[in-house]
Every structure is written in C-alpha cells, then in structure tokens.
Coordinates of C-alpha atoms in Angstrom, one line a residue:
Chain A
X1 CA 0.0 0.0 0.0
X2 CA 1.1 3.2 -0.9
X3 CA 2.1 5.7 1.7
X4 CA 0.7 9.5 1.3
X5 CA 2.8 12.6 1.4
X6 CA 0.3 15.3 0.9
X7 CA 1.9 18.1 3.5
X8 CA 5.6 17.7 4.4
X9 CA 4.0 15.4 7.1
X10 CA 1.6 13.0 6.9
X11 CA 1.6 12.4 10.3
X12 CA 0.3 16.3 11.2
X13 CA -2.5 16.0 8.6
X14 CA -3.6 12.5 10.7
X15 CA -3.2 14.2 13.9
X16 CA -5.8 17.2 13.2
X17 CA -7.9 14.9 11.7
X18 CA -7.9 13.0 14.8
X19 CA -8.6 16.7 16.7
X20 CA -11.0 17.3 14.8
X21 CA -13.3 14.0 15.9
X22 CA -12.2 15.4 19.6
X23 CA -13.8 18.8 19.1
X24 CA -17.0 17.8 17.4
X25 CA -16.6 15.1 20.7
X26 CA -16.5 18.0 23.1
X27 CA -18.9 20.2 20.8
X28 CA -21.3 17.0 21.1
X29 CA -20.9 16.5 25.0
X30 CA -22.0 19.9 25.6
X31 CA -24.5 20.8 23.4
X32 CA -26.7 17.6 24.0
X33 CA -29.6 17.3 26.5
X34 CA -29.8 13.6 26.5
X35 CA -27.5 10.9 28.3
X36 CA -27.5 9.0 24.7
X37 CA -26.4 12.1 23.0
X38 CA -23.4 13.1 25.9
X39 CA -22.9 8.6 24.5
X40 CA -22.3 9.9 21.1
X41 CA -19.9 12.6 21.8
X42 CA -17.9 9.9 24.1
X43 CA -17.5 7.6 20.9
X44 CA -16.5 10.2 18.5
X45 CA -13.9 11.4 21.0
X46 CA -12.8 7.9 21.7
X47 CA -12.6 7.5 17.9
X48 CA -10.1 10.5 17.7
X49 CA -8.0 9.1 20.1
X50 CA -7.7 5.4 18.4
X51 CA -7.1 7.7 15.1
X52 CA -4.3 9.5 16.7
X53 CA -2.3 6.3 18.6
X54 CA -2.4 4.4 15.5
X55 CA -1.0 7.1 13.0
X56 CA 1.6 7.9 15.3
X57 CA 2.8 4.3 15.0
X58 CA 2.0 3.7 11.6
X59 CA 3.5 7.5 10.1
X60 CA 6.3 7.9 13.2
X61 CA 9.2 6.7 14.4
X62 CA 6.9 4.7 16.9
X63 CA 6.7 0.4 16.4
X64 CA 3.7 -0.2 14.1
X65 CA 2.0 -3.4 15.6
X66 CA 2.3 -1.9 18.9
X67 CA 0.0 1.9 17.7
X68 CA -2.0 -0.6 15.8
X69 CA -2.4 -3.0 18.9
X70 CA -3.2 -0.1 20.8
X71 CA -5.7 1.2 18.7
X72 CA -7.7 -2.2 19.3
X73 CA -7.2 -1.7 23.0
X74 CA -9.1 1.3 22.5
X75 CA -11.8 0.5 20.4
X76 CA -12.2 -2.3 23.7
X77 CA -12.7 0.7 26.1
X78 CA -15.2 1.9 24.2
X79 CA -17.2 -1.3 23.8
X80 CA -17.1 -2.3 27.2
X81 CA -17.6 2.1 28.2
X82 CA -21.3 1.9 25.6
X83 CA -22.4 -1.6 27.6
X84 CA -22.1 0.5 30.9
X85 CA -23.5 3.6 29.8
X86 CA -26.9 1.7 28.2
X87 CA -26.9 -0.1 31.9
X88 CA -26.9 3.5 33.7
X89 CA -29.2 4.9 31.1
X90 CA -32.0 2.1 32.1
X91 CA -31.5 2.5 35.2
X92 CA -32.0 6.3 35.0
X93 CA -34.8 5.9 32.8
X94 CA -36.6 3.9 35.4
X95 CA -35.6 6.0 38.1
X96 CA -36.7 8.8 36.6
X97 CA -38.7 8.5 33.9
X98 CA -36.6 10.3 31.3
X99 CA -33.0 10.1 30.6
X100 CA -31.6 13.9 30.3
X101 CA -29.4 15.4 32.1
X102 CA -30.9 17.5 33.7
X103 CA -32.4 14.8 35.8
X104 CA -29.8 13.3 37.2
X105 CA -28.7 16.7 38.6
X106 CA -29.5 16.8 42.0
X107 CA -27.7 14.4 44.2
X108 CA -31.1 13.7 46.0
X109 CA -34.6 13.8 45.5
Chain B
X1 CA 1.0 19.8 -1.0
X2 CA 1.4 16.9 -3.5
X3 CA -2.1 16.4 -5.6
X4 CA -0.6 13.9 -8.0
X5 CA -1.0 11.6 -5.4
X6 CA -5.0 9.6 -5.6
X7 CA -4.3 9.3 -1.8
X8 CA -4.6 13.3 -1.5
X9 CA -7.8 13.1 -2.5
X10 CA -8.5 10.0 -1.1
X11 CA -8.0 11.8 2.3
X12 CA -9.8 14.8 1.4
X13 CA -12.9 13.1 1.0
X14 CA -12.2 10.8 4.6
X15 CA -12.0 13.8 6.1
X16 CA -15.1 15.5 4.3
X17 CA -17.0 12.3 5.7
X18 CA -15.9 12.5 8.9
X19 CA -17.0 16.0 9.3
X20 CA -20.2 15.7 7.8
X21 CA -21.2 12.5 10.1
X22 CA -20.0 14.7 13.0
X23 CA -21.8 17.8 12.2
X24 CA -25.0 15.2 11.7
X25 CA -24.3 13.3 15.4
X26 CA -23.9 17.0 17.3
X27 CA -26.4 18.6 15.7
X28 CA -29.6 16.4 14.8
X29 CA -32.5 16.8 16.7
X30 CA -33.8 13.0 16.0
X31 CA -31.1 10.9 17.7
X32 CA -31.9 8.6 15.3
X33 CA -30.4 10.9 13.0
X34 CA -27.6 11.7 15.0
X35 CA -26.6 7.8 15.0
X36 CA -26.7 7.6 11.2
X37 CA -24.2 10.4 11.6
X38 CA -22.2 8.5 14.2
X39 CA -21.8 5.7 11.7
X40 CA -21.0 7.9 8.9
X41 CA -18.5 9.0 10.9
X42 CA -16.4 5.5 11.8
X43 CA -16.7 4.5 8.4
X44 CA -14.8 7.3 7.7
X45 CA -11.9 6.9 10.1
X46 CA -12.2 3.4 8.7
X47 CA -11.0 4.8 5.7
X48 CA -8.3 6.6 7.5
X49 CA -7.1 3.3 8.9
X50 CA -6.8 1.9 5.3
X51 CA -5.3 4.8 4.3
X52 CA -2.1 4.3 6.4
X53 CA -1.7 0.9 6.0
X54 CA -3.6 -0.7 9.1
X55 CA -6.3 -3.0 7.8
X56 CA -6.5 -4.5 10.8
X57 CA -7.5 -1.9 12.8
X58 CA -10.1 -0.7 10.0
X59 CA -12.1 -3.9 9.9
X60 CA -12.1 -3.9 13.4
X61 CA -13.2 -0.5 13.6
X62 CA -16.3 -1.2 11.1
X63 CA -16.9 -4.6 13.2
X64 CA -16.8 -3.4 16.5
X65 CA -17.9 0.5 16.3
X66 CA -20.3 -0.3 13.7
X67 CA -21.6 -3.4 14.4
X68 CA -21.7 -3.9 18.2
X69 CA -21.2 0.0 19.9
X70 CA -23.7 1.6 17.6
X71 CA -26.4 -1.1 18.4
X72 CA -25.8 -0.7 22.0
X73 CA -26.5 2.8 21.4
X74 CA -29.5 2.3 19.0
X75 CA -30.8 0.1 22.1
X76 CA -30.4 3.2 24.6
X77 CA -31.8 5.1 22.2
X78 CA -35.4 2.7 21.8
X79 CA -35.5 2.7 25.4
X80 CA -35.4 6.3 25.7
X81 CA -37.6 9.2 23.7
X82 CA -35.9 9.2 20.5
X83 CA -35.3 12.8 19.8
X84 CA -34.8 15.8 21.9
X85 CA -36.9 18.7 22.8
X86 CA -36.7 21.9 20.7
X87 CA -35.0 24.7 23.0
X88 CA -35.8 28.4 22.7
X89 CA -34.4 30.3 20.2
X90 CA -31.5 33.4 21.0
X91 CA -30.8 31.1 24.4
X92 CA -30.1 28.1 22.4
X93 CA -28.0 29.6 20.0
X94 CA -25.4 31.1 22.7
X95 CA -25.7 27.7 24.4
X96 CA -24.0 26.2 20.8
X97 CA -21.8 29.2 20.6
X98 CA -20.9 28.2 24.1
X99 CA -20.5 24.2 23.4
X100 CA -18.3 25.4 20.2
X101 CA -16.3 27.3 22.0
X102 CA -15.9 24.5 24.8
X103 CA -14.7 21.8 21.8
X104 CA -12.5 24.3 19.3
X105 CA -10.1 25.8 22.4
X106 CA -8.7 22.4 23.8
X107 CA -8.5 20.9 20.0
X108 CA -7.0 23.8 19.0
X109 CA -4.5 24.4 21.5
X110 CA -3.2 20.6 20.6
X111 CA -3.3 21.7 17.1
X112 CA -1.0 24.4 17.9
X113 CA 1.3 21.9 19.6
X114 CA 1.3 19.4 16.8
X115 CA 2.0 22.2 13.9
X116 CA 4.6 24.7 15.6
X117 CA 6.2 23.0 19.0
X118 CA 6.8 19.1 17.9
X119 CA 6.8 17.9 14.3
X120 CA 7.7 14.2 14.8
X121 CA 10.0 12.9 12.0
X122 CA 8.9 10.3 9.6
X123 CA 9.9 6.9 9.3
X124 CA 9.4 6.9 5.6
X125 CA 6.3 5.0 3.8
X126 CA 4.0 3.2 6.3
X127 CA 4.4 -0.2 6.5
X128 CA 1.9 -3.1 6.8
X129 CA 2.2 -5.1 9.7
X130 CA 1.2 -8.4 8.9
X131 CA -1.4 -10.2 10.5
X132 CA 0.9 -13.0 11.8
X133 CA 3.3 -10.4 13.9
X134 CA -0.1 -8.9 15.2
X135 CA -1.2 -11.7 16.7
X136 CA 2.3 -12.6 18.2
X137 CA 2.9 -9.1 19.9
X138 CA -0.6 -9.5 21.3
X139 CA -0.1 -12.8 22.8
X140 CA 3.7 -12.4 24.3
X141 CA 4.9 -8.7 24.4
X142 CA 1.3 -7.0 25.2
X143 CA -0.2 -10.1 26.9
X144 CA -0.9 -8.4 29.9
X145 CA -2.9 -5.3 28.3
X146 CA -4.5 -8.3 25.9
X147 CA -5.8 -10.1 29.7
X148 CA -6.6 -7.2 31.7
X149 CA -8.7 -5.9 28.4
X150 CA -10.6 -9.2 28.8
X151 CA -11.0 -8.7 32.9
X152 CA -12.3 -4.9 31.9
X153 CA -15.3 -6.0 29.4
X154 CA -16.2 -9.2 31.9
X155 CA -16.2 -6.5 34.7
X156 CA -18.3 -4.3 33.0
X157 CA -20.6 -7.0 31.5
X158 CA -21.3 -8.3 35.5
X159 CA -21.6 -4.0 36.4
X160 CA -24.1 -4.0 33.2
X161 CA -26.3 -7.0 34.2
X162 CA -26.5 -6.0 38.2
X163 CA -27.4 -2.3 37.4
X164 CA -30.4 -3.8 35.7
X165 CA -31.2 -6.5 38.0
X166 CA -34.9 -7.1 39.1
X167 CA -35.5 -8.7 42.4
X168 CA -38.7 -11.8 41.6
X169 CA -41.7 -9.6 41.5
X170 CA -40.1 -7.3 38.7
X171 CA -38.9 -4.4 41.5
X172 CA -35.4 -3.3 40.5
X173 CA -32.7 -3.7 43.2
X174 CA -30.7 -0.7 44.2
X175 CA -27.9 -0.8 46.6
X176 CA -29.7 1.7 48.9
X177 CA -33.1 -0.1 49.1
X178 CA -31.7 -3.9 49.9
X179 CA -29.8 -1.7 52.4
X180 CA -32.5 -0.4 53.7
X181 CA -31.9 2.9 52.9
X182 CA -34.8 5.2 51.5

C-alpha cells in the first residue's frame, strides 16, 4: 500500500484529523440534552483518540504493531464504556422517567 | 502539497465524511439521525485506517464500532424518547456558541502543539504489519494489556447486568433499598 505525502508530514495531517473528531466530541458533549447524545460525543472522541495512537505508530518513528495493537485496546474501552452507559441509562430511565441530564442533577430527590 | 497523489484526495474526501457525520451526530434533533451520523462517521476513520496501511485496525473498527457499539447505542436510544426537545431560540444559540467554543479551544490548542512545538520525524512510507506479527505481539509482548482488556469488558458486562437486576416480583434492586436505605 502506498504511503501519502500530501503536506511535508503526513503524520500532522492524521493528527488534526484526529482533533478534529475530539472537538465535534467535546462540541457533542456539551451541546446535547440527552445521556444518549453526551454517549455519542464519548464515541467520537474515543474515535479520535484510536485515530491518533495508530497514525503515530504507523507515520512515526513509533513500532507499528504496537499503535496498531493499541488502537484495538481502544476500540475495547469503548465497547465495554457503551455496555455501561446503556446499563446506567436504564437505570436512569426507570428511576426517573426520562433520561436527560438534567435529571440526574441533583444528588437527592 | 502533493495532488498527483489519488491518496490526497482519497483523504480529502475521509475527512469531508468524517465532518459531515460529525456535524450530523452534534447537531440532529432526531437521535436517530444523529446515530446515522455517528456511523457515517467511523466508516470514515475506517477509511483513514486503510489509508495508512492498518487494515486491521479498519475492519475492526467497522466490526466493533459499527456493528456492536452503535447497536448498543441504538438500544439506549429505543429505550429512551428518540429525539430531543426543541430549546428556545436566542438562548439556544449562545448555548452552541458556548459548546463550540468548549470543543475548538482544547483541540485547537493541541493543534498548535502538533503544527509549531513538535513535528515528529517520519519513518518513511508506512508499513503493513502483517497479520501474523499482530497476533504474536498480542499474545507475548502485550499479553498483559491483551488479559486485563478481557478482565475490563467481563467486569463491565457483570456491572451492566447488576445495574439492571430485578428482584422476583419485577422491583429493580438498588444498593440503597436492599440496604434499607430510603
């Protein structure tokens, strides 16, 4: 497979790629009203962040299998992080009968 | 930049998906909509995977982003009310003003490390690590992050199933009530 060498490094053009998924991340956290929504923004971030650990392996002086490895470690997280989340957001939903944010923020009712 | 290069423009158009899904998952009302966006999205840094010569990590990302994290989602999402309410207008748009803000200052602060304070040199044209060293590295060097990976999604598959626990006439258990607490 060819390599690319569109800028004088590739490796920049990966990594702002990768910041870009973590600001519409952050952009997505805030801006939602729902716990699903705040669940989206957590996976794009997470995405960023598998983006970025791989292509400084695979572009960089960094070993390869290892950013590539990693990258699977993440992607993991973030499976095991979405089981958790749907478990909370049940248990929210029954709680409270709706699952926004808003309503889970008091510390008692 | 060098345009004679199909992967220039290969990127280009990753990217161009990427944002597009993104802009679709923060700003749909219909969270249905917003997860069509979310899957635009990792099919796009699937691409990027394929792009620097890491299929592995690419079909993984379409198998386990795609196919298991995105149903989760779509499960949360059938539970709850599938779309959220309309805010009002001047107050909603400083809130995204406010949310922009919130995600463009830390990216772009790391942007400014990445283009001015530490351009990493390049090792020259990506190589493919085949499939065979993978597995190797993940079963002798990285064993231990390979295990406690496992221990992490068994731990939170048994924190998943007691969250949602029902006691035998359908009441949900919470650690405060079979404490006595309430």
């Amino acid at each position: 497979m060819q390599g690319i060498f569109m800028l004088d490094n590739p490796l920049t053009m990966y990594q702002l790629a990768a910041l870009l998924l973590l600001a519409l991340g952050i952009f997505t956290m805030v801006c939602r009203r729902t716990l699903v929504g705040v669940l989206i923004g957590v996976e794009l971030m997470l995405n960023g962040a598998g983006l970025a650990i791989a292509a400084a392996g695979q572009l960089g002086p960094a070993s390869g299998s290892l950013a590539q490895l990693s990258a699977l470690l993440v992607m993991g997280m973030a499976a095991a992080e979405a089981t958790l989340a749907l478990a909370i957001v049940l248990v929210v939903l029954r709680r409270f009968g709706k699952a926004g944010t808003d309503s889970v923020a008091e510390m008692k009712r | 930049m060098d345009f004679s290069d199909p992967a220039a423009y290969l990127y280009f158009f990753y990217l161009a998906v990427i944002v597009a899904g993104g802009l679709l998952a923060a700003l749909s009302r219909s969270l249905i909509r917003a997860l069509a966006g979310l899957v635009l999205t990792f099919f796009g840094v699937a691409g990027l995977y394929i792009l620097m010569a890491a299929p592995l990590p690419a079909l993984m990302q379409v198998l386990i982003y795609v196919g298991a994290v995105v149903i989760i989602i779509f499960y949360a999402v059938m539970a709850s009310q599938g779309s959220e309410q309309a805010g009002g207008g001047s107050k909603r748009k400083r809130y995204l003003l406010l949310a922009a803000l919130a995600g463009l200052l830390p990216a772009a602060l790391l942007a400014y490390v990445c283009l001015v304070d530490a351009p990493m040199p390049l090792s020259g044209d990506p190589a493919e690590a085949p499939l065979e060293e993978l597995g190797r590295n993940l079963l002798n060097e990285y064993f231990l992050a390979f295990e406690l990976m496992a221990g992490v999604l068994f731990v939170a598959m048994i924190g998943a199933l007691t969250l949602c626990r029902r006691d035998g006439r359908g009441r949900e258990v919470t650690p405060s009530r079979s404490a006595g607490g309430e």
